CSV table of C-alpha atoms in Angstrom, one decimal:
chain,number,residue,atom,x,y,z
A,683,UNK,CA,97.3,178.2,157.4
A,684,UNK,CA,94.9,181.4,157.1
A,685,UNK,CA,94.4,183.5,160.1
A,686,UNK,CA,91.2,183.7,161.2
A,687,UNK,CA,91.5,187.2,162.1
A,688,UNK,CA,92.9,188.1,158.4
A,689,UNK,CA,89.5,190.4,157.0
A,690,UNK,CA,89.0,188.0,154.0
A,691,UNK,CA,88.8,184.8,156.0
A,692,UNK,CA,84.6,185.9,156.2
A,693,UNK,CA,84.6,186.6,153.3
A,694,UNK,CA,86.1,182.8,152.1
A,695,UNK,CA,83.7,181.3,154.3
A,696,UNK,CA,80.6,183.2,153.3
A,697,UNK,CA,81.5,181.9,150.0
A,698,UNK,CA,81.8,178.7,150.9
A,699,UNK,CA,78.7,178.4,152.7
A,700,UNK,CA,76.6,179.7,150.1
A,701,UNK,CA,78.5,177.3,147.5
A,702,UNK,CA,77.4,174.5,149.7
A,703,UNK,CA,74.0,175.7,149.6
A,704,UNK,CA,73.7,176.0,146.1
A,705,UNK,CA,75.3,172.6,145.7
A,706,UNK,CA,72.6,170.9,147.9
A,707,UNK,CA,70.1,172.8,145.8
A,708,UNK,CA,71.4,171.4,142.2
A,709,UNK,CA,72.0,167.8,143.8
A,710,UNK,CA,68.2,168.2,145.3
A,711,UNK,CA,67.1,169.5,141.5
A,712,UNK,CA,68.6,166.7,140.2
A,713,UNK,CA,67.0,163.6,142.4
A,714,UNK,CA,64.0,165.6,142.3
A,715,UNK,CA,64.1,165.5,138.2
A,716,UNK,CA,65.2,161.7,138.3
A,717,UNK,CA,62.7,160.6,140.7
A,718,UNK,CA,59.8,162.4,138.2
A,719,UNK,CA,61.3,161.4,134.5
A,720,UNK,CA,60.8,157.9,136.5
A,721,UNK,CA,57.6,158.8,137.3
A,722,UNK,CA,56.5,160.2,134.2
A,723,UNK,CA,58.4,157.1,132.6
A,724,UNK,CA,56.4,154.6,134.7
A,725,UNK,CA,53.0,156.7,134.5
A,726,UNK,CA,53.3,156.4,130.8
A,727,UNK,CA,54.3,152.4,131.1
A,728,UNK,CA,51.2,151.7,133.2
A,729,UNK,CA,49.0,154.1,130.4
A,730,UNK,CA,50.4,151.3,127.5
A,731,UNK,CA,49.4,148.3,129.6
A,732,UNK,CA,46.0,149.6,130.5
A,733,UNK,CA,44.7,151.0,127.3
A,734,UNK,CA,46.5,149.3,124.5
A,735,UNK,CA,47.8,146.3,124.9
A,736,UNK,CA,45.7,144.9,127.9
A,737,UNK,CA,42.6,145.7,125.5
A,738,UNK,CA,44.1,144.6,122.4
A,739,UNK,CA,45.6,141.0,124.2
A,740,UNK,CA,42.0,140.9,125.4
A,741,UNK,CA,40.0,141.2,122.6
A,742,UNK,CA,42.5,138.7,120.6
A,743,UNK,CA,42.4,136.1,123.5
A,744,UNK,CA,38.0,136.2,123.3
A,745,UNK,CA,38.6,135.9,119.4
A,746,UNK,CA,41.0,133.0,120.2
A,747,UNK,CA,38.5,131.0,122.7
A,748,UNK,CA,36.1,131.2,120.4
A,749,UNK,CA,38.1,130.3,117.2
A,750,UNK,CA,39.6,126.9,119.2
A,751,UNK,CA,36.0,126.1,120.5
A,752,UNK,CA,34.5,126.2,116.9
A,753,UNK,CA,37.4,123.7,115.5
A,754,UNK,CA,36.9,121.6,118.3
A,755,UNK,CA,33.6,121.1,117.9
A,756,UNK,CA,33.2,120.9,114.1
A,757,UNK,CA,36.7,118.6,114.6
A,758,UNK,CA,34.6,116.2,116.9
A,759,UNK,CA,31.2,116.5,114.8
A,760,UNK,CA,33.1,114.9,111.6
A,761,UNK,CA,35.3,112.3,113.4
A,762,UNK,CA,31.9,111.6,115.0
A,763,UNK,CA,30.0,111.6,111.6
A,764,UNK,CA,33.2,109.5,110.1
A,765,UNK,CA,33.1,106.9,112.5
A,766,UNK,CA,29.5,106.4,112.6
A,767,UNK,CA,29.2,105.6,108.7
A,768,UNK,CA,32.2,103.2,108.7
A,769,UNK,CA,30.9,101.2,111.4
A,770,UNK,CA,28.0,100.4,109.0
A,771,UNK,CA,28.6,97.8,106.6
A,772,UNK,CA,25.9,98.2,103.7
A,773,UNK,CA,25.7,101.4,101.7
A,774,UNK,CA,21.8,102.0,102.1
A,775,UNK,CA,22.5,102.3,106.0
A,776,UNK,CA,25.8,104.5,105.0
A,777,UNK,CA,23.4,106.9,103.4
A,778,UNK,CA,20.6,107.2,105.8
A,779,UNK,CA,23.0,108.3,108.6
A,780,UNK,CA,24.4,110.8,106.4
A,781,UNK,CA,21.1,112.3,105.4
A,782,UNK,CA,19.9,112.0,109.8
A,783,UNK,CA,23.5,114.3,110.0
A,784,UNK,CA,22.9,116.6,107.2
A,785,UNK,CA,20.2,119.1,109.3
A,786,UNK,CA,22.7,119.2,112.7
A,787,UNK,CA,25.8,119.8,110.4
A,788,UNK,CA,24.1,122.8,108.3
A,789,UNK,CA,23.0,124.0,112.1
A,790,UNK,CA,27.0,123.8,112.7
A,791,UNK,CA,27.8,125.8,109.8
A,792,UNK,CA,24.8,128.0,110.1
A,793,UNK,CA,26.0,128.7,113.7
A,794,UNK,CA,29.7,128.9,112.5
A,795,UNK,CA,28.6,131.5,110.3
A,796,UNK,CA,26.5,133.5,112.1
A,797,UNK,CA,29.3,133.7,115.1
A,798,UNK,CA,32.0,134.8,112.4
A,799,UNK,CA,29.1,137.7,111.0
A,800,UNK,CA,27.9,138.5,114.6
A,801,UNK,CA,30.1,137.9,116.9
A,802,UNK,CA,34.1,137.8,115.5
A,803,UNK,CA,34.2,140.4,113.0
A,804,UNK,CA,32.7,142.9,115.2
A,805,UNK,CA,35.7,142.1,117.7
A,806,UNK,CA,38.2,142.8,115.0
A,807,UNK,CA,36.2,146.1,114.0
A,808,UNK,CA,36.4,146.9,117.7
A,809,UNK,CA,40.1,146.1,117.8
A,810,UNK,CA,41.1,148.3,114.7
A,811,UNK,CA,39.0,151.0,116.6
A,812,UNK,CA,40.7,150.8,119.7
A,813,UNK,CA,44.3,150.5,117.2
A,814,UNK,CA,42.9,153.4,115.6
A,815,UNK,CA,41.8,155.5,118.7
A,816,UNK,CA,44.9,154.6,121.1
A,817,UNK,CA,47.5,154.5,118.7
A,818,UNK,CA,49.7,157.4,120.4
A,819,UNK,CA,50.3,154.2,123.1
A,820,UNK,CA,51.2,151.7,120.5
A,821,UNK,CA,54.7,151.3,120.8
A,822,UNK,CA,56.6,151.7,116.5
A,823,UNK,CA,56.4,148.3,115.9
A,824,UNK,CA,52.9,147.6,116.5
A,825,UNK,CA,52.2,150.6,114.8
A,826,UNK,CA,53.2,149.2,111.7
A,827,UNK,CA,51.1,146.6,111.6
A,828,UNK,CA,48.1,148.5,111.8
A,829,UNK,CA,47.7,148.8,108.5
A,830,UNK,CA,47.5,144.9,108.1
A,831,UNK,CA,45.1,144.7,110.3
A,832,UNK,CA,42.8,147.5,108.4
A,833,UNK,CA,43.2,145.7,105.5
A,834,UNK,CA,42.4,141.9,107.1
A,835,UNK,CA,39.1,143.7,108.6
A,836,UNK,CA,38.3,146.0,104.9
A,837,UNK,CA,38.2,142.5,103.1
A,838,UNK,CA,35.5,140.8,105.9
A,839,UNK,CA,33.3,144.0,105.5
A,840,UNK,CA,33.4,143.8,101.8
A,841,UNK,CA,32.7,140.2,101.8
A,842,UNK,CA,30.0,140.0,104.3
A,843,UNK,CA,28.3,142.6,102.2
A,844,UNK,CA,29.2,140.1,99.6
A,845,UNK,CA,30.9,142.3,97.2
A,846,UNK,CA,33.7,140.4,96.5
A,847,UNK,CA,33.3,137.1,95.1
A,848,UNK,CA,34.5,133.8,97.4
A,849,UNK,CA,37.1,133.4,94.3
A,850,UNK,CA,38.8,136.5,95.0
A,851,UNK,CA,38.6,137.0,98.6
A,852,UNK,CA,40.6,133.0,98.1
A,853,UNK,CA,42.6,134.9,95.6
A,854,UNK,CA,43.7,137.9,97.9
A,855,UNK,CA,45.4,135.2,100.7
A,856,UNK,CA,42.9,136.1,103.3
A,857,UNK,CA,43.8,134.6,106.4
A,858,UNK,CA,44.4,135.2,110.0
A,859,UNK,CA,47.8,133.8,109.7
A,860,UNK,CA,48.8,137.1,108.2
A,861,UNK,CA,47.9,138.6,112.1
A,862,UNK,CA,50.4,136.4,113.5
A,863,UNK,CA,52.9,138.2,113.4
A,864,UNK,CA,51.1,141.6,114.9
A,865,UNK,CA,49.5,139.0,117.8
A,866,UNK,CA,53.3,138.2,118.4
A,867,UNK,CA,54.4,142.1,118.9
A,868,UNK,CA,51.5,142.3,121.1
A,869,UNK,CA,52.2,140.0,123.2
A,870,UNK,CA,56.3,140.7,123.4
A,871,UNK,CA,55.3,144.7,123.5
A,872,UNK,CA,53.1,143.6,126.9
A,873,UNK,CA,55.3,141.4,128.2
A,874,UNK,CA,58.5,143.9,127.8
A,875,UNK,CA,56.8,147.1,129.4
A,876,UNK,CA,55.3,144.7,132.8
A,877,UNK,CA,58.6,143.8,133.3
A,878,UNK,CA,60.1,147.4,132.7
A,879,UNK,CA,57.3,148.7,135.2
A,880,UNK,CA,58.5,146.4,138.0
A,881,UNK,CA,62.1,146.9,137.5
């Protein structure tokens, strides 16, 4: 056991002390550096959720409504149109019904077409925008589908301006089936970082 009166024993707990200290000041560095990576981490989860993929979900949900509501309707109109000429027995009456249906089916289309020019192409233009704008949020594997979605919005625009011919655009598998797959990484990539932001 050290005497307390030997000259060093000060000295030992001088150095001690100041160990301690400087112990309590690394451990307090260290929470302190968790506690903000965590921060930073969560700050940058939240940035994700509200500008990309809240907008993105968004603007593929409104495309969605309206995509369902459109089949609906033109799904109703020619069970509707169906039914009412098989009801009829002679041919003559067959054929007046179709002609009475022929003006509110080419104001289906008409609006159908109009809603695709005006309304759902413009949300995909919007979308690649907002891909295009926002990408430093987009997590890798939604970036790489951004170039499918360039190339699904490039072949509207050329086609509404009609230069490509209805052949080709058939030709070049032009579908939204091929955004499927990018809808699907959206919607994991969203659901993945809410539940890492509340864990």
């Amino acid at each position: 056991m050290l005497d307390s009166s030997w000259p060093g024993w000060s000295l030992i707990q001088s150095g001690i002390s100041a160990a301690s200290g400087l112990l309590g000041v690394l451990v307090g560095a260290w929470m302190t550096y968790r506690s903000q990576k965590k921060e930073r981490r969560a700050t940058r989860l939240r940035q994700q959720l509200q500008e990309f993929y809240s907008p993105m979900l968004g603007m593929r949900a409104n495309i969605g409504a309206k995509s369902a509501t459109r089949e609906m309707i033109s799904s109703v109109a020619r069970r509707t149109w169906s039914v009412q000429q098989i009801d009829v027995a002679d041919a003559e009456s067959r054929s007046k019904i179709a002609q009475a249906g022929i003006p509110t089916i080419k104001k289906l289309q008409e609006y159908n077409n109009a809603q695709l020019r005006e309304e759902l192409i413009p949300i995909y233009q919007r979308m690649l925008t907002h891909f295009t704008e926002h990408m430093w949020l987009a997590e890798e594997s939604t970036q790489a589908y951004y170039p499918t979605l360039a190339e699904y919005v490039e072949i509207w625009n050329r086609h509404l301006k009609d230069t490509l011919l209805p052949e080709l655009v058939m030709n070049l598998n032009h579908s939204e089936a091929q955004l499927k797959p990018f809808y699907e990484d959206l919607l994991n990539q969203f659901g993945r970082l809410k539940r890492e932001l509340s864990e």
